[in-house]
């Protein structure tokens, strides 16, 4: 089966490409590389020893998207491509609404035109808003506090409405909790640009000495130790969730939480990281971050019941793998800065057939 993976060069997308290829699916990636590098797809290829067909396009570009649909017999689409920084979405709402919603519309329009009936969408636990954890798929969604969250809720509604009038369509809305960790090879992982927003990349930056300490946002929440509770899930488990979805598709709209069902506090994550890797992570307690919830964790039992999927890796695995990837990146950067600077090449060298059709900077 041929699966179009938008945003396949990104953090979750690249791990999902690996999982899909390992499960026997053929992968076609569409990514404009605005938050990733083509090199990641070379790493995917190195892990799986299989080709990745890559198009460097913007998935809000209808013509570019249709070129892929007309060239390949697609069996389904997994739509990861999107902008995801919450604070940036508050500063640049139009960019977020445009990118994240228009991309969903362009892709679903192409699916309708070319008869592609399977659509899997990367949503987020953020759509639950201020519901009380554990979050269950049947909960009424509450408003989110930022444009990023709204783009997820709106995309969910668009896809639900389209599925209603397209018999035989299968739309799956996946609400991710907090993906962390990296592939155990250390070849692919999370590479946030600039100062990270999320906790795990922040921890690894402190661990490697790039930042002097972690700021823990609040210790006065009504939780086990006063710090925020989240449901951290290994990105490899999350990726495998997508394979489980494709292996168990049913018609209509299906919604699944992809999480571990376990709430972990900020201090528990710091301690586990320190113990797993033998590294100190200095921190200070500061004020709460505006918009943060005290607790956000899944009831992921529906995915287990209906897809036979459950997260297998534990918090120690997540911390070890995140650090292994970061350590490998440090080594690589050191080696690169020791050698002569070379012209950067963002285009993949995976054969003529796989060359990008468009360049996002054009
Ligand atoms: P990421 O930034 O690493 O990957 C997104 C990819 O999409 C990048 O490679 C980027 O270059 C590409 N992209 C963005 N806009 C594009 C466009 N218009 N056309 C083509 N490519 C485009 O992010 P990620 O962490 O892998 O997240 C993947 C998806 O999962 C996103 O939709 C995100 O909102 C969602 N999600 C992520 C998290 C998380 O914590 N990482 C949590 C919940 C949901
Ligand atoms: C954030 C986003 C959410 C998005 C998710 C995944 C906000 C308000 N929410 O959620 O919409 O879906 O990322 O991309 O940005 N923390 C610290 N210090 C730090 C960083 C984080 O103490 O430097 C704490 C937070 O307060 C929180 C926990 O760590 O309790 C996890 O934070 P984070 O990784 O940013 O994820 P979310 O808050 O769940």
Short mmCIF file of C-alpha atoms in Angstrom, two decimals, residues 83-300:
data_model
loop_
_atom_site.label_atom_id
_atom_site.label_comp_id
_atom_site.label_asym_id
_atom_site.label_seq_id
_atom_site.Cartn_x
_atom_site.Cartn_y
_atom_site.Cartn_z
CA UNK A 83 3.21 24.33 12.49
CA UNK A 84 3.22 23.35 16.15
CA UNK A 85 4.72 26.01 18.43
CA UNK A 86 1.98 27.22 20.76
CA UNK A 87 3.52 30.59 21.67
CA UNK A 88 4.40 31.33 18.04
CA UNK A 89 0.78 30.61 17.11
CA UNK A 90 -0.32 33.39 19.47
CA UNK A 91 2.10 35.81 17.77
CA UNK A 92 1.34 34.67 14.20
CA UNK A 93 -2.26 33.44 14.18
CA UNK A 94 -2.76 33.91 10.46
CA UNK A 95 0.29 31.81 9.55
CA UNK A 96 -0.99 29.01 11.81
CA UNK A 97 -4.61 29.11 10.64
CA UNK A 98 -3.50 29.27 7.01
CA UNK A 99 -0.87 26.55 7.12
CA UNK A 100 -2.66 24.07 9.35
CA UNK A 101 -6.19 24.45 8.00
CA UNK A 102 -5.56 25.09 4.31
CA UNK A 103 -3.25 22.06 4.18
CA UNK A 104 -6.04 19.86 5.57
CA UNK A 105 -8.50 21.26 3.03
CA UNK A 106 -6.15 20.94 0.06
CA UNK A 107 -5.29 17.34 0.94
CA UNK A 108 -8.88 16.27 1.53
CA UNK A 109 -9.93 17.92 -1.73
CA UNK A 110 -7.24 15.95 -3.59
CA UNK A 111 -8.41 12.78 -1.80
CA UNK A 112 -11.97 13.39 -3.04
CA UNK A 113 -10.81 14.07 -6.58
CA UNK A 114 -8.50 11.04 -6.80
CA UNK A 115 -10.67 8.62 -4.81
CA UNK A 116 -8.26 8.22 -1.88
CA UNK A 117 -10.49 7.20 1.00
CA UNK A 118 -8.16 6.79 3.97
CA UNK A 119 -7.11 9.89 5.88
CA UNK A 120 -5.25 9.91 9.18
CA UNK A 121 -4.87 13.26 10.92
CA UNK A 122 -2.38 14.36 13.57
CA UNK A 123 -4.47 16.04 16.20
CA UNK A 124 -3.48 16.84 19.75
CA UNK A 125 -4.62 16.34 23.32
CA UNK A 126 -4.84 20.11 23.39
CA UNK A 127 -8.34 19.85 21.84
CA UNK A 128 -9.67 18.60 25.21
CA UNK A 129 -9.04 22.08 26.65
CA UNK A 130 -9.94 22.28 30.32
CA UNK A 131 -11.75 18.94 30.55
CA UNK A 132 -10.71 16.87 33.55
CA UNK A 133 -8.05 14.20 32.95
CA UNK A 134 -8.00 11.36 32.10
CA UNK A 135 -9.25 12.49 28.70
CA UNK A 136 -11.65 10.20 26.88
CA UNK A 137 -12.45 10.47 23.16
CA UNK A 138 -16.18 10.98 23.85
CA UNK A 139 -15.63 14.18 25.86
CA UNK A 140 -17.10 17.39 24.49
CA UNK A 141 -14.18 19.44 23.26
CA UNK A 142 -13.61 22.69 25.12
CA UNK A 143 -12.02 25.82 23.65
CA UNK A 144 -8.25 25.80 23.58
CA UNK A 145 -6.26 28.82 24.72
CA UNK A 146 -4.29 29.40 21.52
CA UNK A 147 -4.58 29.43 17.69
CA UNK A 148 -2.50 26.23 17.38
CA UNK A 149 -5.08 24.29 19.38
CA UNK A 150 -7.90 25.85 17.39
CA UNK A 151 -6.32 24.71 14.10
CA UNK A 152 -6.46 21.13 15.41
CA UNK A 153 -10.08 21.40 16.56
CA UNK A 154 -11.14 23.04 13.28
CA UNK A 155 -9.28 20.46 11.14
CA UNK A 156 -11.02 17.69 13.11
CA UNK A 157 -14.41 19.26 12.32
CA UNK A 158 -13.61 19.74 8.63
CA UNK A 159 -12.56 16.11 8.23
CA UNK A 160 -15.57 14.86 10.18
CA UNK A 161 -17.95 16.80 7.92
CA UNK A 162 -16.23 15.59 4.75
CA UNK A 163 -16.42 11.96 5.91
CA UNK A 164 -20.17 12.35 6.49
CA UNK A 165 -20.84 13.03 2.82
CA UNK A 166 -18.29 10.62 1.39
CA UNK A 167 -19.46 7.06 1.94
CA UNK A 168 -16.61 4.59 2.23
CA UNK A 169 -14.21 7.18 3.63
CA UNK A 170 -12.21 6.34 6.69
CA UNK A 171 -11.03 9.36 8.67
CA UNK A 172 -8.95 8.77 11.78
CA UNK A 173 -8.29 11.61 14.19
CA UNK A 174 -5.33 10.82 16.40
CA UNK A 175 -4.98 12.88 19.56
CA UNK A 176 -1.35 12.68 20.58
CA UNK A 177 -0.25 13.26 24.14
CA UNK A 178 3.41 14.25 24.75
CA UNK A 179 5.76 12.49 22.33
CA UNK A 180 9.36 12.26 23.55
CA UNK A 181 12.41 10.06 22.90
CA UNK A 182 13.99 9.01 19.65
CA UNK A 183 14.73 5.98 17.52
CA UNK A 184 17.05 3.64 19.45
CA UNK A 185 19.64 3.87 16.65
CA UNK A 186 20.16 7.53 17.59
CA UNK A 187 19.79 8.38 13.90
CA UNK A 188 16.50 10.28 14.08
CA UNK A 189 14.95 12.30 16.89
CA UNK A 190 13.65 15.70 17.82
CA UNK A 191 15.64 18.70 16.61
CA UNK A 192 13.87 21.87 17.70
CA UNK A 193 15.29 25.03 16.19
CA UNK A 194 16.42 27.70 18.66
CA UNK A 195 15.35 27.55 22.28
CA UNK A 196 12.90 24.69 22.72
CA UNK A 197 9.42 25.08 24.18
CA UNK A 198 8.77 21.56 25.31
CA UNK A 199 10.12 19.91 28.41
CA UNK A 200 12.23 16.99 27.10
CA UNK A 201 14.24 19.00 24.52
CA UNK A 202 14.77 21.56 27.28
CA UNK A 203 16.08 18.87 29.62
CA UNK A 204 18.53 17.58 27.00
CA UNK A 205 19.79 21.12 26.31
CA UNK A 206 20.46 21.58 30.02
CA UNK A 207 22.04 18.11 30.27
CA UNK A 208 24.52 18.95 27.53
CA UNK A 209 25.34 22.30 29.14
CA UNK A 210 23.89 24.49 26.40
CA UNK A 211 21.46 25.99 28.90
CA UNK A 212 22.52 26.35 32.53
CA UNK A 213 19.28 25.28 34.14
CA UNK A 214 15.75 24.17 33.54
CA UNK A 215 12.91 26.40 34.67
CA UNK A 216 10.12 24.35 36.20
CA UNK A 217 6.88 26.20 35.55
CA UNK A 218 5.09 26.13 38.91
CA UNK A 219 5.14 23.79 41.90
CA UNK A 220 1.79 24.80 43.32
CA UNK A 221 -0.53 22.68 41.17
CA UNK A 222 -2.83 20.22 42.96
CA UNK A 223 -0.67 17.28 41.87
CA UNK A 224 1.56 14.69 43.53
CA UNK A 225 4.53 17.10 43.92
CA UNK A 226 2.96 20.38 42.79
CA UNK A 227 4.40 20.26 39.25
CA UNK A 228 2.43 19.68 36.03
CA UNK A 229 1.34 16.19 35.05
CA UNK A 230 1.63 15.00 31.45
CA UNK A 231 1.35 11.74 29.54
CA UNK A 232 4.77 11.25 27.93
CA UNK A 233 4.77 8.69 25.15
CA UNK A 234 7.77 7.25 23.31
CA UNK A 235 7.73 8.56 19.73
CA UNK A 236 8.35 4.99 18.48
CA UNK A 237 5.18 3.81 20.22
CA UNK A 238 3.30 6.76 18.79
CA UNK A 239 4.59 5.93 15.30
CA UNK A 240 3.50 2.32 15.69
CA UNK A 241 0.02 3.60 16.58
CA UNK A 242 -0.28 4.86 12.99
CA UNK A 243 0.51 1.41 11.62
CA UNK A 244 -2.13 -0.07 13.94
CA UNK A 245 -4.63 2.42 12.54
CA UNK A 246 -3.88 1.51 8.92
CA UNK A 247 -4.02 -2.19 9.75
CA UNK A 248 -7.47 -1.84 11.36
CA UNK A 249 -9.33 0.74 9.30
CA UNK A 250 -13.10 0.99 9.44
CA UNK A 251 -15.37 3.35 7.53
CA UNK A 252 -16.48 6.65 9.01
CA UNK A 253 -14.76 8.81 11.59
CA UNK A 254 -12.71 7.21 14.32
CA UNK A 255 -10.97 9.08 17.10
CA UNK A 256 -8.16 7.66 19.24
CA UNK A 257 -6.02 8.98 22.04
CA UNK A 258 -2.41 7.93 21.61
CA UNK A 259 -0.90 8.09 25.07
CA UNK A 260 0.21 5.77 27.86
CA UNK A 261 -2.69 6.53 30.26
CA UNK A 262 -0.04 7.40 32.86
CA UNK A 263 0.49 10.85 34.32
CA UNK A 264 4.08 11.88 35.09
CA UNK A 265 5.14 15.08 36.88
CA UNK A 266 7.88 17.43 35.72
CA UNK A 267 10.04 16.48 38.72
CA UNK A 268 9.49 12.76 38.09
CA UNK A 269 10.64 13.20 34.49
CA UNK A 270 13.74 15.15 35.57
CA UNK A 271 14.64 12.46 38.15
CA UNK A 272 14.13 9.61 35.71
CA UNK A 273 16.29 11.38 33.11
CA UNK A 274 19.06 11.93 35.69
CA UNK A 275 19.00 8.30 36.84
CA UNK A 276 18.69 6.78 33.37
CA UNK A 277 21.62 8.76 31.99
CA UNK A 278 23.73 9.50 35.07
CA UNK A 279 23.59 13.24 34.41
CA UNK A 280 22.46 16.10 36.66
CA UNK A 281 19.74 18.40 35.39
CA UNK A 282 19.87 21.57 37.49
CA UNK A 283 16.53 23.35 37.78
CA UNK A 284 14.76 26.21 39.50
CA UNK A 285 11.08 26.62 40.25
CA UNK A 286 9.55 29.65 38.54
CA UNK A 287 6.00 30.94 38.01
CA UNK A 288 3.40 28.88 36.16
CA UNK A 289 3.42 29.18 32.36
CA UNK A 290 0.22 30.90 31.17
CA UNK A 291 -2.15 28.47 29.49
CA UNK A 292 -0.72 25.34 31.17
CA UNK A 293 -3.04 22.72 32.62
CA UNK A 294 -2.29 21.02 35.93
CA UNK A 295 -2.97 17.58 34.47
CA UNK A 296 -3.17 16.22 30.95
CA UNK A 297 -3.16 12.46 30.45
CA UNK A 298 -5.02 9.98 28.33
CA UNK A 299 -7.45 7.21 28.76
CA UNK A 300 -5.92 5.25 25.89
#
